[in-house]
Tab-separated table of C-alpha atoms and ligand atoms in Angstrom:
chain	number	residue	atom	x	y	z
A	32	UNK	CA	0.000	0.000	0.000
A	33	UNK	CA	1.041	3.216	-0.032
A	34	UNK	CA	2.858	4.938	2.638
A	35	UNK	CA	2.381	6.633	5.681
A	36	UNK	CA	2.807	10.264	5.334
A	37	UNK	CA	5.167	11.451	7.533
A	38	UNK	CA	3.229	13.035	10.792
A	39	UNK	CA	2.184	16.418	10.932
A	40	UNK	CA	4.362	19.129	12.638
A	41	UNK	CA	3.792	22.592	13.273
A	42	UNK	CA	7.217	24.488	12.866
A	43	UNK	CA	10.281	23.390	10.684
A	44	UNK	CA	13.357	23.392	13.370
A	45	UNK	CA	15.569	26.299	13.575
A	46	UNK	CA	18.401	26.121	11.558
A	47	UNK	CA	21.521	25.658	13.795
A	48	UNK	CA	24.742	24.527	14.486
A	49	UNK	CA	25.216	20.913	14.319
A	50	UNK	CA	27.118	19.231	17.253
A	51	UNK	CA	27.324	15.542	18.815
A	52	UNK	CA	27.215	14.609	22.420
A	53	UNK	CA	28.433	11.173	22.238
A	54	UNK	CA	26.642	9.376	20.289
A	55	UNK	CA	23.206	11.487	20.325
A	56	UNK	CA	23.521	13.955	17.572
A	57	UNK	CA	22.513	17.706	18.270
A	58	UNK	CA	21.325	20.494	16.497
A	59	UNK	CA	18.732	21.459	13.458
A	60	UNK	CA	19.459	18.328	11.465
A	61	UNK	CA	18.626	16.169	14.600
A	62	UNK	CA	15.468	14.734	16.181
A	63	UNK	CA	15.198	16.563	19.873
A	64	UNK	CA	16.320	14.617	22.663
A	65	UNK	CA	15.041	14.105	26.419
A	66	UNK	CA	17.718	15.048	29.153
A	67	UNK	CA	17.014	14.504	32.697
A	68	UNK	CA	19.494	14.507	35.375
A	69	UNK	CA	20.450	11.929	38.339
A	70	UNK	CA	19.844	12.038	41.710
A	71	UNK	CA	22.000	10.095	43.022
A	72	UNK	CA	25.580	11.003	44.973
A	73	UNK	CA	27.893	10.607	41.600
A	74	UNK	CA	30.584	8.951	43.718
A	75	UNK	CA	28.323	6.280	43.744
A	76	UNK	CA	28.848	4.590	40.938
A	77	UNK	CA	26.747	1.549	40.743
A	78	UNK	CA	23.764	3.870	42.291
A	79	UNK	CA	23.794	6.232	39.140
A	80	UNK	CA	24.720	3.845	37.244
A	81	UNK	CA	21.550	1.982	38.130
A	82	UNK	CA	19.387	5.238	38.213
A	83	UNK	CA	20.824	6.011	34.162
A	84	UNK	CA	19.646	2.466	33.428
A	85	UNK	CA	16.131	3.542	34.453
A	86	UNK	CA	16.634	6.569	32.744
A	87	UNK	CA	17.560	5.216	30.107
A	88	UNK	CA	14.328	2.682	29.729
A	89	UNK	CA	12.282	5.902	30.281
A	90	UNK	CA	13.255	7.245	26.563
A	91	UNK	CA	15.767	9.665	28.036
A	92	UNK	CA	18.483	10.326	25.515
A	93	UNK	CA	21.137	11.850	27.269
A	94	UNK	CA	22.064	12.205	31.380
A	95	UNK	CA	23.173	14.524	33.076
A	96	UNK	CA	25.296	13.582	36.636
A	97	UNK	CA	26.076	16.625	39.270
A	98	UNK	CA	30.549	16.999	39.916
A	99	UNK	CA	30.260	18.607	43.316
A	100	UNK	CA	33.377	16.894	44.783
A	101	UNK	CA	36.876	15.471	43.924
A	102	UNK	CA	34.946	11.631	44.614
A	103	UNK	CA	32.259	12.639	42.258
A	104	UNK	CA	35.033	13.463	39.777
A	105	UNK	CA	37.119	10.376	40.019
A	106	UNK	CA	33.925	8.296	39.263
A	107	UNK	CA	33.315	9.931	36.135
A	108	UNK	CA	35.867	8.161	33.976
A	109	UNK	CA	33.230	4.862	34.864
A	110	UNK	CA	30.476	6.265	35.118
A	111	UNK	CA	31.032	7.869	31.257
A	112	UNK	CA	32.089	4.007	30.205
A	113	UNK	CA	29.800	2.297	31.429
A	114	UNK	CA	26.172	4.599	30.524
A	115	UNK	CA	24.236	3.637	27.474
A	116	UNK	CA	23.313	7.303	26.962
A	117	UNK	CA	25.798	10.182	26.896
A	118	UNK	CA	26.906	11.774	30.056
A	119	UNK	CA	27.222	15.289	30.722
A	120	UNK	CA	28.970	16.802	33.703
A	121	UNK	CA	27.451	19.333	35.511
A	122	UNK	CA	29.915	21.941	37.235
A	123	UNK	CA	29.720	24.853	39.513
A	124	UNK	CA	32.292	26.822	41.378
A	125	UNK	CA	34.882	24.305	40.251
A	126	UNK	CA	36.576	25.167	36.921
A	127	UNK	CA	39.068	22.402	37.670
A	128	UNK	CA	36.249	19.967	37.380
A	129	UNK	CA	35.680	21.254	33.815
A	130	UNK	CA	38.967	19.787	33.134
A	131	UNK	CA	38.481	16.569	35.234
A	132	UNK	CA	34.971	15.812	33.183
A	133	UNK	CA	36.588	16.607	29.744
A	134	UNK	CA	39.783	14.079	30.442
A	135	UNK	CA	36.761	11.341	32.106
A	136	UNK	CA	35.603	11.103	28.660
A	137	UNK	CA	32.348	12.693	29.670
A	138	UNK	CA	30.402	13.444	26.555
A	139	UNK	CA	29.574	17.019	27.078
A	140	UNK	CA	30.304	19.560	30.074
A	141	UNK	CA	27.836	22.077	31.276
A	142	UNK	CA	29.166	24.917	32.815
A	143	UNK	CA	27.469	27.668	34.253
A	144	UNK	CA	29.161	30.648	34.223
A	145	UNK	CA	27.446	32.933	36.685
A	146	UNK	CA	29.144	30.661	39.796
A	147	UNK	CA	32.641	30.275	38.535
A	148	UNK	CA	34.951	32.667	39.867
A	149	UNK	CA	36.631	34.623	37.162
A	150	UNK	CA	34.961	32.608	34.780
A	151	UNK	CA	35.957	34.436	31.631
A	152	UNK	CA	39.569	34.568	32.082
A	153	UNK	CA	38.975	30.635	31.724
A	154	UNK	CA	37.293	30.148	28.674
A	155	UNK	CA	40.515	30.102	26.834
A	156	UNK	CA	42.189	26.983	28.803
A	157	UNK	CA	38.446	25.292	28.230
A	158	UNK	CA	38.410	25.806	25.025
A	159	UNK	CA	41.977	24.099	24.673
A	160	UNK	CA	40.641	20.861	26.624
A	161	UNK	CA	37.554	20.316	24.776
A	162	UNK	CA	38.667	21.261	21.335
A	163	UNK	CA	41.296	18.521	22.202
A	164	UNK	CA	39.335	15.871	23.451
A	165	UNK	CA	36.350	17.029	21.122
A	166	UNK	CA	34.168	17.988	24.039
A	167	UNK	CA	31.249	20.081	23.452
A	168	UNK	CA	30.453	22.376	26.146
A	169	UNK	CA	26.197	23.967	27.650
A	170	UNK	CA	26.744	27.307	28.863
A	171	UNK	CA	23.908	27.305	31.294
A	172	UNK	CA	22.678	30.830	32.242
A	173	UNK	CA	20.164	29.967	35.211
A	174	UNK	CA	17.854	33.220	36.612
A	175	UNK	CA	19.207	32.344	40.634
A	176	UNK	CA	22.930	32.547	39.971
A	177	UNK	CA	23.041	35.188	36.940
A	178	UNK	CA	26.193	36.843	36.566
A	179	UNK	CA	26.521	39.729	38.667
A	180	UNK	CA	27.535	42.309	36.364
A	181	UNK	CA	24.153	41.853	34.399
A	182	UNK	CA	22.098	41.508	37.926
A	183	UNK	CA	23.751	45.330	38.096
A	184	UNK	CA	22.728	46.529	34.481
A	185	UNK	CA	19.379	45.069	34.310
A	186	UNK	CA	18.259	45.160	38.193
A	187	UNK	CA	17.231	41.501	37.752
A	188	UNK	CA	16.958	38.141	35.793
A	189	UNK	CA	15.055	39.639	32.895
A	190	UNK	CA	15.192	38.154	29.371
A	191	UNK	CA	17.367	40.371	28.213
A	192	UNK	CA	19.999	39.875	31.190
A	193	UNK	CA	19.985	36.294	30.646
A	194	UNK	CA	20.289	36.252	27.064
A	195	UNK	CA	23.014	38.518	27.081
A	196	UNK	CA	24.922	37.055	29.618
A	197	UNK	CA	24.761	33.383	27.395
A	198	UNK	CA	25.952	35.450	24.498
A	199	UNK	CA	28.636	37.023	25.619
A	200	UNK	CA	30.172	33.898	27.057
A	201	UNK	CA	29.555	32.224	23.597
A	202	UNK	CA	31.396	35.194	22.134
A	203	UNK	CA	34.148	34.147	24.705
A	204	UNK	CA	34.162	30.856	23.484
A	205	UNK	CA	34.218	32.244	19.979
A	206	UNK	CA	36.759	34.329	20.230
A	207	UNK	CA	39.192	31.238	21.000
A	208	UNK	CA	37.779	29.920	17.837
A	209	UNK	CA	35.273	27.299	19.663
A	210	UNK	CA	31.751	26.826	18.624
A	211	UNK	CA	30.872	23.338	19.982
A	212	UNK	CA	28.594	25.152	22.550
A	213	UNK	CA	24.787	24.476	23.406
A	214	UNK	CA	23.298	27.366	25.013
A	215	UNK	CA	19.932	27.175	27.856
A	216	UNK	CA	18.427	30.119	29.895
A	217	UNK	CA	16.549	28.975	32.694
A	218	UNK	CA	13.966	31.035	34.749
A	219	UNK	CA	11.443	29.584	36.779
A	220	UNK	CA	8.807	31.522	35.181
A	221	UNK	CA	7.968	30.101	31.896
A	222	UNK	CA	6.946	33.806	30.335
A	223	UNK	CA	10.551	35.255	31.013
A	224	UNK	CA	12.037	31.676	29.904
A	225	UNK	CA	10.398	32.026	27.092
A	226	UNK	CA	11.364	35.169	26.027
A	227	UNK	CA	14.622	35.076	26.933
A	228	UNK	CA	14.667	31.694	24.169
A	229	UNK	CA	13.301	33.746	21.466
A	230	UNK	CA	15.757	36.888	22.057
A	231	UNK	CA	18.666	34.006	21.798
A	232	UNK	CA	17.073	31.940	18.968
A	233	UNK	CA	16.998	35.614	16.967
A	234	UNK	CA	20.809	36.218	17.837
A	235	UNK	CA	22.838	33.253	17.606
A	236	UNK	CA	22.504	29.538	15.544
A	237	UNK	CA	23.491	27.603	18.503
A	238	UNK	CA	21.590	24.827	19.307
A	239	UNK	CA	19.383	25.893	22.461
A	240	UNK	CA	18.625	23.445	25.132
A	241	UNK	CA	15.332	24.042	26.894
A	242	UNK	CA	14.748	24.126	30.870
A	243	UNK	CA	12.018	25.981	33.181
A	244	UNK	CA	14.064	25.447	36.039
A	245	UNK	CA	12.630	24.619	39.874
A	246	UNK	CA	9.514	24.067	38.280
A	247	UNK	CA	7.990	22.853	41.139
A	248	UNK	CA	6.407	19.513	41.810
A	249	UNK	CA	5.060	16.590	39.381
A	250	UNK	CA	2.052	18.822	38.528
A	251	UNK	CA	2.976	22.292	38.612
A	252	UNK	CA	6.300	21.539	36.966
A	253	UNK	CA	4.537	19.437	33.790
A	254	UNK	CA	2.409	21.828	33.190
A	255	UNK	CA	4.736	25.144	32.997
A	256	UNK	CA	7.487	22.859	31.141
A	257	UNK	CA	4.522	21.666	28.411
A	258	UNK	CA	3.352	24.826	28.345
A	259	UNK	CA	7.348	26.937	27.715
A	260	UNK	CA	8.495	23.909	25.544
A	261	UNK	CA	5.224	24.187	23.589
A	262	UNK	CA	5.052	27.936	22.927
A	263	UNK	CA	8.808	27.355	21.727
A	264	UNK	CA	8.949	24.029	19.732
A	265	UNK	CA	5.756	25.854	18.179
A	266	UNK	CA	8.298	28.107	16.466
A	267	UNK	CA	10.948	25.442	15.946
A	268	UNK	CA	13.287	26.731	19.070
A	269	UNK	CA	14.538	24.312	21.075
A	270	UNK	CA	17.272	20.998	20.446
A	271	UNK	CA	17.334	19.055	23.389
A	272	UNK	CA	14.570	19.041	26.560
A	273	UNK	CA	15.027	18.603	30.203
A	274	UNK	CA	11.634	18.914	32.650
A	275	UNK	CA	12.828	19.648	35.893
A	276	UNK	CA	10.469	18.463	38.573
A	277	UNK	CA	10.827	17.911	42.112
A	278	UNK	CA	10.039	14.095	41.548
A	279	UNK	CA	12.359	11.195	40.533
A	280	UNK	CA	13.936	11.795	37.152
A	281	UNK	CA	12.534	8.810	35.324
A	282	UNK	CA	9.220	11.286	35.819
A	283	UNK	CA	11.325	14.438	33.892
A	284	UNK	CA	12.110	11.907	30.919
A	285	UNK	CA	8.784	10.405	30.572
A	286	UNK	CA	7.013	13.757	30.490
A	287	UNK	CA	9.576	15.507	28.340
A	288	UNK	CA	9.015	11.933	25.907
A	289	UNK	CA	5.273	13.096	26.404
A	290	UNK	CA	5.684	16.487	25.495
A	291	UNK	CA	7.543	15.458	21.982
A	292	UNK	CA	5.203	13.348	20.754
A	293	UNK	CA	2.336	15.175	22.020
A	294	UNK	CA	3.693	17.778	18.758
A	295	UNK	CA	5.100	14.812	16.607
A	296	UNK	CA	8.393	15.735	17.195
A	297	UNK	CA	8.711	12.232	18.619
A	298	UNK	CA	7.379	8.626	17.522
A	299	UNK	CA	4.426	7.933	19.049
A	300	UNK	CA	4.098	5.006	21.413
A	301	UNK	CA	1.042	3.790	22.755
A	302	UNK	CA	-1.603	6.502	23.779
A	303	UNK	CA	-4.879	6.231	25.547
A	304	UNK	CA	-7.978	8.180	24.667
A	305	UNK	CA	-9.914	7.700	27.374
A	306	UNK	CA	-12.694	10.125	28.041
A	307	UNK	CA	-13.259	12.542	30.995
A	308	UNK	CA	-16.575	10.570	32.110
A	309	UNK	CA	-19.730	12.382	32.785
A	310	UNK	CA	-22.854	11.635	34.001
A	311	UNK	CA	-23.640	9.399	31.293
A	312	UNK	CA	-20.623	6.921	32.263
A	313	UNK	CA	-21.989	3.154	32.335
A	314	UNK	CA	-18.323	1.846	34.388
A	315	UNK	CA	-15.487	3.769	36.276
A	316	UNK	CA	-13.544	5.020	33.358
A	317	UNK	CA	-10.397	7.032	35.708
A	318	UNK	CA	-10.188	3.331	37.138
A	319	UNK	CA	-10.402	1.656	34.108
A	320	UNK	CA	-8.173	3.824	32.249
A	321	UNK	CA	-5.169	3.781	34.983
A	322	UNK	CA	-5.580	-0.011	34.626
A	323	UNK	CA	-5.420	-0.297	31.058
A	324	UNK	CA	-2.295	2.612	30.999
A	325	UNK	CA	-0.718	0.094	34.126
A	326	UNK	CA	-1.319	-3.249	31.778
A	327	UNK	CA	0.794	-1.639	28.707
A	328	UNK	CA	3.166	0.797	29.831
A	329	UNK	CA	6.330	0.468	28.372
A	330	UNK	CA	4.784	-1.273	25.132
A	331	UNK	CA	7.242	0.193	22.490
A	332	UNK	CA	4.477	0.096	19.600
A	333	UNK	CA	2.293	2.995	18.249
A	334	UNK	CA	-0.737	1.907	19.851
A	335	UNK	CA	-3.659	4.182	20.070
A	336	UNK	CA	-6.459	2.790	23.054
A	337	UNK	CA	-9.637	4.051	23.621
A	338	UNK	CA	-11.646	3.558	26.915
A	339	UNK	CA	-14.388	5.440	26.512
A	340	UNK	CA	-16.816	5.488	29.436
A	341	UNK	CA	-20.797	5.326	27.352
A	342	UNK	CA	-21.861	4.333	23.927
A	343	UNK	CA	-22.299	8.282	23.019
A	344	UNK	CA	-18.739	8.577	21.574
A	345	UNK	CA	-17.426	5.115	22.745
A	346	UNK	CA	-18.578	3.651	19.369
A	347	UNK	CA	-16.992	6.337	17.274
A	348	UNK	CA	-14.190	6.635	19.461
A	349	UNK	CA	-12.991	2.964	19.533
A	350	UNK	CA	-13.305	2.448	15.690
A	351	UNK	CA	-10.660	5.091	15.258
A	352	UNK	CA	-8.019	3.650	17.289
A	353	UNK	CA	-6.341	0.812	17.075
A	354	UNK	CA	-7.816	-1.001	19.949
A	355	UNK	CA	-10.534	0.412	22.512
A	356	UNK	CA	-13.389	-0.284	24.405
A	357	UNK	CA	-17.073	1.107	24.640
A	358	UNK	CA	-18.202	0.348	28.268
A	359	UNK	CA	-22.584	0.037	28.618
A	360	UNK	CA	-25.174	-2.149	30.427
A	361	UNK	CA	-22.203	-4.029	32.397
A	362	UNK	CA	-20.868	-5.141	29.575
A	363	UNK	CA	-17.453	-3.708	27.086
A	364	UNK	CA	-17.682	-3.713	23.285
A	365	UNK	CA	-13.891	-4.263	22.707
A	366	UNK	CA	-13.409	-3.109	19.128
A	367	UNK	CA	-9.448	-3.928	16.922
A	368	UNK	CA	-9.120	-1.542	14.002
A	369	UNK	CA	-12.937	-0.704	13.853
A	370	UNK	CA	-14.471	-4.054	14.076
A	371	UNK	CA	-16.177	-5.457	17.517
A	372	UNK	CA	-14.378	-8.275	17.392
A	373	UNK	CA	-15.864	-9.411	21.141
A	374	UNK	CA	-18.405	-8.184	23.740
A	375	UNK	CA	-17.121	-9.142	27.196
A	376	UNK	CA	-18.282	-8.774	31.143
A	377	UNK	CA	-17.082	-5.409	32.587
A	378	UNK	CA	-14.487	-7.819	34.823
A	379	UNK	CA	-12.847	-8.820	32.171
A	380	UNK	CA	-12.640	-5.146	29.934
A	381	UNK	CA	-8.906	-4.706	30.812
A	382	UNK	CA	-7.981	-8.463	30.544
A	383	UNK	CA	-9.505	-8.454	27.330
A	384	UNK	CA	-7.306	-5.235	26.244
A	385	UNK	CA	-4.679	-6.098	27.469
A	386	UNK	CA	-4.671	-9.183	25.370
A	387	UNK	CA	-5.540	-7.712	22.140
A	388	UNK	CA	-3.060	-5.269	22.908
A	389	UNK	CA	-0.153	-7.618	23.146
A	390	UNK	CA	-1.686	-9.429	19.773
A	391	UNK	CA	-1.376	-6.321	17.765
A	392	UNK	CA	2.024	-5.305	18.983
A	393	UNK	CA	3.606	-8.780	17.735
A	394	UNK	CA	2.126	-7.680	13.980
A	395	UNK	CA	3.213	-3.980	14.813
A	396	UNK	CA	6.821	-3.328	14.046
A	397	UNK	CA	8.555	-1.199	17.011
A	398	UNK	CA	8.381	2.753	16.375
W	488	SF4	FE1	-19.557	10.849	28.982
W	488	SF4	FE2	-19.804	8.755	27.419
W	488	SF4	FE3	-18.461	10.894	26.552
W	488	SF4	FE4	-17.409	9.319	28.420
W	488	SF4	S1	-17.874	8.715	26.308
W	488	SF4	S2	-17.512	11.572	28.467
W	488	SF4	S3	-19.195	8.720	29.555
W	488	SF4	S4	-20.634	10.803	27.012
């Protein structure tokens, strides 16, 4: 037959700068990958090497570990050989830590500049090490630790002050000839972190990694991520993701995994309509729908389930997807690619799904 067409987007990517963090590719020419960060103490190696693993599972393309201390910099070196994904270092106040992650092997380094003393009078010996070991290097500007010269000029983390203060320690870089540099802004208010994203994406073809930083718990911190990333990726601004959420990081890579193929900027993998319920509802559709979600997560195929709670749109709903279920009189109409192939006791709805589910992933081929 003929094929697919390729899914509907709604902004072609900013051009940029092409760069590669281990193996993950970055930049315009590039899918957009999920970053999340590890929890663990870094010294620990089999602990984050264990939490990456889960990380890893969760669709997360690339890790970040924290370098607060000389331990957490002698584990690097095995921590770097041993991940699946690439692993960036994360250093403060330490510029000889740069040096330590860039000889570990690490695949990238993010620096933020506004807590390294005499940062700029650096930038030339970093340059050296990671042009030499082919390092790339995040400048990450973040609103609480801005650098204080631009605190002075603009009276606070405003767009401008954090997009400025990115750009002139890319022009740093630049000026030693480097240009292997990824560039984020982070505020914890999404309308400043937005802006200050579209004032960089206007000024510089760096790729731009995207961050609403202490976002806040599970819910607060989805929805101002989704809602940032969105108004950004909208415009094709943005390379590579990272939700921060005060909740265990395999949380930050599934919803940043959500939030890219919520726009198709990311295969999708299975997805559940399920409707809201109303008064009409025959069954308990939240219950029945965290069941169903429970009974397939981590199915790797393009499935689209609907659990719909009445016969109003459960019908029309079901025939469209790939698999659902129209609940009514007790009983579940479970429907496979628009046919009712069987009608089954409300017990055994998610049984049922479950089952079909795993029948039509064997025939699917993996997204
Ligand atoms: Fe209500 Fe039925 Fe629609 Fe669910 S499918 S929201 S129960 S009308």
């Amino acid at each position: 037959g003929m094929p697919a067409p390729p899914p509907l987007t709604l902004a072609d990517r900013r051009k940029t700068r092409q760069l590669r963090v281990g193996s993950v590719g970055v930049g315009s020419e590039h899918p957009i990958s999920v970053q999340s960060m590890t929890t663990t103490v870094t010294a620990d190696v089999n602990a984050t090497l264990q939490q990456i693993a889960e990380l890893t599972a969760a669709g997360c393309d690339i890790v970040r570990v924290a370098c607060p201390s000389a331990d957490d910099a002698a584990a690097l070196p095995q921590i770097a050989r041993k991940s699946k994904i690439p692993v960036i270092a994360d250093i403060h106040f330490q510029p000889k830590y740069v040096f330590a992650a860039i000889e570990a092997g690490c695949a990238a380094v993010r620096v933020n500049p506004g807590n390294i003393k005499k940062f700029d009078d650096r930038v030339g010996e970093i340059a050296q090490a990671a042009t030499e070991h082919g390092t790339p290097i995040r400048i990450g500007v973040n609103a609480g630790s801005l650098d204080r010269r631009l605190m002075a000029k603009y009276g606070r983390a405003t767009p401008e002050a954090l997009a400025e203060s990115a750009l002139w320690e890319a022009s740093l870089f630049a000026e030693h000839g480097f240009h292997d540099l990824k560039i984020s802004v982070k505020h914890n208010d999404p309308v400043i972190m937005i802006r200050a994203y579209e004032l960089l994406a206007e000024s510089c073809d760096y790729p731009l990694h995207l961050g609403v930083t202490e976002a806040g718990p599970a819910f607060q911190g989805t929805i101002k991520s989704a809602v940032a990333f969105g108004a950004l990726l909208r415009r094709g601004i943005g390379d590579t993701i990272r939700v921060s959420l005060s909740a265990p990081p395999v949380e930050e890579a599934k919803v940043g995994g959500q939030i890219l193929q919520s726009l198709n900027l990311r295969p999708r993998k299975l997805e559940i309509v399920s409707c809201p319920s109303c008064g009409r509802a025959q069954v308990d559709v939240y219950k029945l729908a965290d069941e169903v979600t429970a009974g397939l997560e981590g199915m790797e195929v393009p499935l689209r389930v609907a659990v719909m709670g009445c016969v109003v749109n459960g019908p029309g709903e079901a025939r469209e997807a790939d698999l659902g279920v129209a609940s009514g009189n007790g009983k579940g109409q479970i429907f496979v690619k628009g046919e009712v192939v069987k009608t089954v006791p409300e017990s055994k709805i998610v049984e049922t799904l479950i089952e079909e589910a795993l029948r039509i992933a064997e025939e699917m081929e993996p997204a």
